[in-house]
Coordinates of C-alpha atoms in Angstrom, one line a residue:
X253 CA 0.0 0.0 0.0
X254 CA 1.3 3.5 -0.9
X255 CA 1.0 6.3 1.6
X256 CA 0.3 9.8 0.3
X257 CA -0.3 13.1 2.0
X258 CA -2.9 15.9 1.3
X259 CA -1.8 19.5 1.9
X260 CA -3.5 22.8 1.8
X261 CA -1.9 25.6 -0.3
X262 CA -1.9 28.0 2.5
X263 CA 0.8 30.8 2.3
X264 CA 3.6 30.8 2.6
X265 CA 3.8 28.6 -0.5
X266 CA 7.4 27.6 0.5
X267 CA 6.0 26.1 3.7
X268 CA 3.9 23.7 1.5
X269 CA 7.1 22.8 -0.4
X270 CA 8.9 22.1 2.8
X271 CA 6.2 19.8 4.0
X272 CA 6.3 18.0 0.7
X273 CA 10.1 17.6 1.0
X274 CA 9.6 16.2 4.5
X275 CA 7.0 13.8 3.1
X276 CA 9.4 12.5 0.5
X277 CA 12.2 12.0 3.0
X278 CA 9.7 10.1 5.2
X279 CA 8.8 7.7 2.3
X280 CA 5.5 9.1 1.2
X281 CA 4.7 8.3 -2.4
X282 CA 2.3 11.1 -3.3
X283 CA 1.8 14.7 -2.4
X284 CA -1.7 15.9 -3.1
X285 CA -3.2 19.3 -2.5
X286 CA -6.6 21.0 -2.3
X287 CA -7.5 22.9 -5.5
X288 CA -9.6 25.9 -4.5
X289 CA -7.9 29.0 -5.9
X290 CA -9.9 31.6 -4.0
X291 CA -9.5 30.0 -0.6
X292 CA -5.8 29.0 -1.1
X293 CA -2.9 29.6 -3.4
X294 CA -2.8 28.2 -6.9
X295 CA -1.5 24.5 -6.7
X296 CA 0.0 24.1 -10.1
X297 CA 2.5 26.8 -9.4
X298 CA 3.4 25.1 -6.2
X299 CA 3.7 21.7 -7.9
X300 CA 6.4 23.0 -10.1
X301 CA 8.6 23.9 -7.1
X302 CA 7.8 20.7 -5.2
X303 CA 8.8 18.7 -8.2
X304 CA 12.0 20.7 -8.7
X305 CA 13.0 20.2 -5.0
X306 CA 12.2 16.5 -4.9
X307 CA 13.1 13.4 -6.8
X308 CA 10.4 10.8 -6.4
X309 CA 7.0 12.0 -5.1
X310 CA 4.0 12.2 -7.5
X311 CA 1.9 15.4 -7.2
X312 CA -1.6 16.3 -8.1
X313 CA -4.9 17.8 -6.9
X314 CA -7.3 16.2 -4.5
X315 CA -9.4 17.2 -6.3
X316 CA -9.7 19.5 -9.3
X317 CA -12.9 20.0 -11.2
X318 CA -14.2 20.7 -14.7
X319 CA -15.5 24.2 -14.0
X320 CA -12.7 26.5 -12.9
X321 CA -10.2 26.0 -15.8
X322 CA -10.6 25.1 -19.4
X323 CA -10.1 21.4 -19.7
X324 CA -7.3 21.8 -22.3
X325 CA -5.5 24.3 -19.9
X326 CA -5.7 21.7 -17.1
X327 CA -4.3 19.0 -19.4
X328 CA -1.5 21.3 -20.6
X329 CA -0.5 22.0 -17.0
X330 CA -0.1 18.3 -16.3
X331 CA 1.7 17.6 -19.6
X332 CA 4.1 20.5 -19.1
X333 CA 5.0 19.4 -15.6
X334 CA 5.5 15.8 -16.9
X335 CA 7.9 17.1 -19.6
X336 CA 9.8 19.1 -17.1
X337 CA 10.0 16.5 -14.3
X338 CA 9.5 13.1 -15.8
X339 CA 5.8 12.0 -15.5
X340 CA 5.4 12.6 -11.8
X341 CA 1.8 14.0 -11.9
X342 CA -1.6 12.6 -11.2
X343 CA -5.1 14.1 -11.7
X344 CA -7.7 13.7 -9.0
X345 CA -11.0 15.1 -10.2
X346 CA -14.6 15.5 -9.1
X347 CA -17.7 17.6 -9.8
X348 CA -16.5 20.4 -7.7
X349 CA -17.2 21.8 -4.2
X350 CA -15.4 24.7 -2.6
X351 CA -13.6 25.8 -5.8
X352 CA -16.9 26.4 -7.6
X353 CA -19.3 27.2 -4.7
X354 CA -17.2 30.2 -3.5
X355 CA -17.6 31.6 -7.0
X356 CA -21.4 31.3 -6.7
X357 CA -21.3 28.4 -9.2
X358 CA -22.6 24.9 -8.8
X359 CA -20.8 21.5 -9.3
X360 CA -20.8 20.3 -12.9
X361 CA -23.0 17.6 -14.2
X362 CA -21.8 14.0 -14.4
X363 CA -22.0 14.2 -18.2
X364 CA -19.5 17.2 -18.1
X365 CA -17.3 15.3 -15.6
X366 CA -17.3 12.2 -17.9
X367 CA -16.2 14.3 -20.9
X368 CA -13.7 16.3 -19.0
X369 CA -12.0 13.1 -17.6
X370 CA -11.6 11.8 -21.2
X371 CA -10.3 15.1 -22.6
X372 CA -7.7 15.6 -19.8
X373 CA -6.6 12.0 -19.9
X374 CA -6.2 11.8 -23.7
X375 CA -4.4 15.1 -24.0
X376 CA -2.3 14.3 -20.9
X377 CA -1.2 11.1 -22.5
X378 CA -0.1 12.7 -25.8
X379 CA -3.2 11.5 -27.7
X380 CA -5.7 13.4 -29.7
X381 CA -9.3 14.4 -28.7
X382 CA -12.2 15.8 -30.6
X383 CA -13.5 18.8 -28.8
X384 CA -15.7 21.7 -29.9
X385 CA -15.7 20.3 -33.5
X386 CA -11.9 20.3 -33.6
X387 CA -9.3 17.6 -33.3
X388 CA -6.7 18.7 -30.7
X389 CA -3.4 17.2 -29.6
X390 CA -0.3 18.4 -27.8
X391 CA 2.3 17.8 -30.5
X392 CA 4.9 18.8 -28.0
X393 CA 4.0 16.2 -25.4
X394 CA 4.2 12.7 -27.0
X395 CA 5.8 11.1 -23.9
X396 CA 3.5 12.6 -21.2
X397 CA 1.7 10.0 -19.1
X398 CA -1.2 10.9 -16.8
X399 CA -3.7 8.9 -14.7
X400 CA -7.1 10.4 -13.8
X401 CA -8.6 9.3 -10.5
X402 CA -12.3 10.2 -9.9
X403 CA -13.6 11.2 -6.5
X404 CA -17.2 10.1 -5.9
X405 CA -19.9 9.2 -3.3
X406 CA -23.2 8.9 -5.1
X407 CA -24.3 5.8 -7.1
X408 CA -24.2 7.5 -10.5
X409 CA -20.8 9.1 -9.8
X410 CA -19.5 5.7 -8.6
X411 CA -20.8 4.1 -11.8
X412 CA -19.0 6.8 -13.9
X413 CA -15.8 6.1 -12.0
X414 CA -16.0 2.4 -12.8
X415 CA -16.6 3.2 -16.5
X416 CA -13.9 5.8 -17.1
X417 CA -11.6 6.3 -14.1
X418 CA -8.1 5.1 -13.8
X419 CA -8.6 5.2 -10.1
X420 CA -11.2 6.0 -7.4
X421 CA -10.8 8.4 -4.5
X422 CA -12.9 7.9 -1.5
X423 CA -12.6 10.7 1.0
X424 CA -13.2 8.9 4.3
X425 CA -11.5 5.9 6.0
X426 CA -14.5 3.8 7.2
X427 CA -13.9 0.2 6.1
X428 CA -17.6 -0.6 5.9
X429 CA -18.3 2.4 3.6
X430 CA -15.2 1.7 1.6
X431 CA -16.2 -1.9 1.0
X432 CA -19.6 -0.7 -0.3
X433 CA -18.1 2.0 -2.5
X434 CA -15.3 -0.2 -3.9
X435 CA -17.8 -2.9 -4.8
X436 CA -20.0 -0.4 -6.6
X437 CA -17.0 0.9 -8.7
X438 CA -15.9 -2.7 -9.5
X439 CA -19.3 -3.7 -10.6
X440 CA -19.7 -0.7 -12.9
X441 CA -16.3 -1.4 -14.4
X442 CA -17.1 -5.0 -15.1
X443 CA -20.5 -4.0 -16.6
X444 CA -18.7 -1.6 -18.9
X445 CA -16.3 -4.3 -20.1
X446 CA -13.3 -3.1 -18.1
X447 CA -11.0 -5.1 -15.8
X448 CA -12.1 -4.1 -12.3
X449 CA -8.6 -5.0 -11.0
X450 CA -7.1 -2.4 -13.3
X451 CA -8.7 0.5 -11.3
X452 CA -6.7 1.8 -8.4
X453 CA -8.4 2.6 -5.1
X454 CA -7.3 5.5 -2.8
X455 CA -8.8 6.2 0.6
X456 CA -8.1 9.8 1.8
X457 CA -8.8 11.0 5.4
X458 CA -7.3 12.9 8.2
X459 CA -4.8 10.9 10.3
X460 CA -3.6 12.2 13.7
X461 CA -1.0 10.2 15.7
X462 CA -1.5 10.6 19.5
X463 CA -2.2 8.6 22.6
X464 CA -5.4 6.9 23.4
X465 CA -6.1 8.8 26.6
X466 CA -9.5 10.4 26.8
X467 CA -8.0 13.9 26.8
X468 CA -5.8 13.3 23.8
X469 CA -8.5 11.6 21.8
X470 CA -10.9 14.5 22.5
X471 CA -8.3 16.9 21.2
X472 CA -7.6 14.8 18.1
X473 CA -11.4 14.7 17.3
X474 CA -11.7 18.5 17.6
X475 CA -8.7 18.9 15.3
X476 CA -10.3 16.6 12.6
X477 CA -14.0 17.2 13.0
X478 CA -13.9 19.6 10.1
X479 CA -13.6 16.5 7.8
X480 CA -17.1 15.3 8.6
X481 CA -18.4 18.7 7.6
X482 CA -16.5 18.6 4.3
X483 CA -17.8 15.2 3.5
X484 CA -21.3 16.4 4.6
X485 CA -21.4 18.9 1.7
X486 CA -21.2 16.0 -0.8
X487 CA -23.7 13.9 1.2
X488 CA -26.1 16.8 1.3
X489 CA -26.1 16.8 -2.5
X490 CA -26.8 13.1 -2.6
X491 CA -29.7 13.4 -0.2
X492 CA -31.1 16.3 -2.2
X493 CA -30.8 14.2 -5.4
X494 CA -32.1 10.9 -4.0
X495 CA -34.3 12.0 -1.2
X496 CA -32.5 10.3 1.7
X497 CA -30.7 7.0 2.0
X498 CA -33.0 4.4 0.4
X499 CA -30.0 2.2 -0.3
X500 CA -28.4 4.8 -2.6
X501 CA -25.5 5.1 -0.2
X502 CA -24.8 3.6 3.2
X503 CA -27.1 5.0 5.9
X504 CA -24.2 6.0 8.1
X505 CA -23.4 8.6 5.4
X506 CA -26.9 10.1 5.2
X507 CA -27.9 9.8 8.9
X508 CA -25.2 11.9 10.5
X509 CA -25.9 15.1 8.4
X510 CA -29.5 15.4 9.8
X511 CA -28.2 18.1 12.2
X512 CA -26.4 20.0 9.5
X513 CA -27.7 23.6 9.2
X514 CA -25.3 25.3 7.0
X515 CA -21.6 25.6 6.0
X516 CA -19.1 28.5 5.7
X517 CA -16.5 27.9 3.1
X518 CA -14.3 30.5 4.6
X519 CA -13.5 27.8 7.2
X520 CA -13.4 24.9 4.7
X521 CA -10.9 22.2 5.6
X522 CA -9.8 23.9 8.8
X523 CA -9.5 22.6 12.3
X524 CA -12.0 24.4 14.6
X525 CA -14.6 25.0 11.8
X526 CA -17.6 26.0 13.9
X527 CA -20.1 24.8 11.2
X528 CA -19.1 21.1 11.9
X529 CA -20.4 20.8 15.4
X530 CA -23.2 18.5 14.1
X531 CA -20.6 15.8 13.3
X532 CA -20.6 13.3 16.2
X533 CA -17.5 11.7 17.8
X534 CA -18.5 8.3 16.3
X535 CA -18.4 9.7 12.8
X536 CA -15.0 11.4 13.4
X537 CA -13.6 8.1 14.6
X538 CA -15.0 6.2 11.7
X539 CA -14.0 8.7 9.0
X540 CA -10.6 9.5 10.3
X541 CA -7.7 7.5 11.8
X542 CA -6.7 8.7 15.3
X543 CA -4.8 7.5 18.3
X544 CA -1.6 5.4 18.7
X545 CA 0.3 3.9 15.8
X546 CA -1.3 0.5 16.3
X547 CA -4.7 2.0 15.6
X548 CA -3.4 3.3 12.3
X549 CA -1.8 0.0 11.4
X550 CA -5.0 -1.9 12.2
X551 CA -7.2 0.4 10.1
X552 CA -4.8 0.4 7.2
X553 CA -4.7 -3.4 7.3
X554 CA -8.5 -3.5 7.0
X555 CA -8.4 -1.1 4.1
X556 CA -5.6 -3.0 2.3
X557 CA -7.7 -6.3 2.6
X558 CA -10.5 -4.5 0.7
X559 CA -8.1 -3.7 -2.2
X560 CA -7.1 -0.2 -1.3
X561 CA -3.9 0.7 -3.1
X562 CA -3.2 4.1 -1.4
X563 CA -4.0 5.8 1.9
X564 CA -3.6 9.6 1.6
X565 CA -3.7 11.4 4.9
X566 CA -5.1 14.9 5.2
X567 CA -2.7 16.9 7.3
X568 CA -4.9 19.8 8.4
X569 CA -4.3 19.8 12.2
X570 CA -1.8 21.0 14.8
X571 CA 0.5 17.9 14.6
X572 CA 1.6 18.0 11.0
X573 CA 5.3 17.4 11.4
X574 CA 5.0 14.8 14.2
X575 CA 2.4 12.9 12.3
X576 CA 4.5 12.9 9.1
X577 CA 7.5 11.7 11.1
X578 CA 5.5 9.0 12.9
X579 CA 4.2 7.7 9.6
X580 CA 7.7 7.7 8.1
X581 CA 9.2 5.8 11.0
X582 CA 6.4 3.3 11.9
X583 CA 3.6 3.1 9.3
X584 CA 5.2 3.3 5.9
X585 CA 7.8 0.6 6.6
X586 CA 5.0 -1.7 7.9
X587 CA 2.6 -1.3 4.9
X588 CA 5.0 -0.8 2.0

């Protein structure tokens, strides 16, 4: 199992680069970032510096979307980085959340997402596409190689992932939910005539290494409760679309947002977000990985048995460097 890390592009940008360098030194395989250009700095600029200052890590957004950049521009960004640094990029993509909502826009349709995935992947792999009644190709990027991994929760998005994605990103670390989601993606892939085993599976969630004392766990939960609020934005869309659980997604996903009253994107992805008080401790414990190293190893072993290829830990809390170091010393050697 690979271990990646997800960073926010908070200024100073060089601080993000330094965390990425620490991650590579600790043995992390991927450095992902949020992609929300109003809330944080532009990630593709930062990727160039990360790639220049490292030798091995793969970089990419978790996740970008079809709405904030022209698709050909996004593909060109990846292909350019690949030419400069040797095919060390990856594209995580979804319908869009904070990046579009802070602009007053809405997430794109699944049809747009499907087409966008295909355009970015074909151009990013040096192949031609037919777009807007024109045949397009990056003649300067014949050797570029790019995988596109789709982030999804709802049944139609999961089906799309199985049909067109190189990988699937699930943003929570609950093994029961992961089993349900992975099964749905694999079934969709098989139905579409694809090899389900060819799709890579990434689980992404906050990880906080601490003790299992009541006081320490309470602090860790408060530092990671924001994540349940972020996931809740996507779940609220599913509930609005499908009218509640009804088998569309596991009930644990839809039940916990009943107390959700609103969300302030100015606090998106940040510890102490006051709009995530509705997230109960049980959900924090299920969605995140907290406590001593042995807790992390046990959860990762469960996920690996489900077929998860990568765990990407969100590092938005007050123990960034110590958690990176603990994973480098104890977790990565055990799961690699």
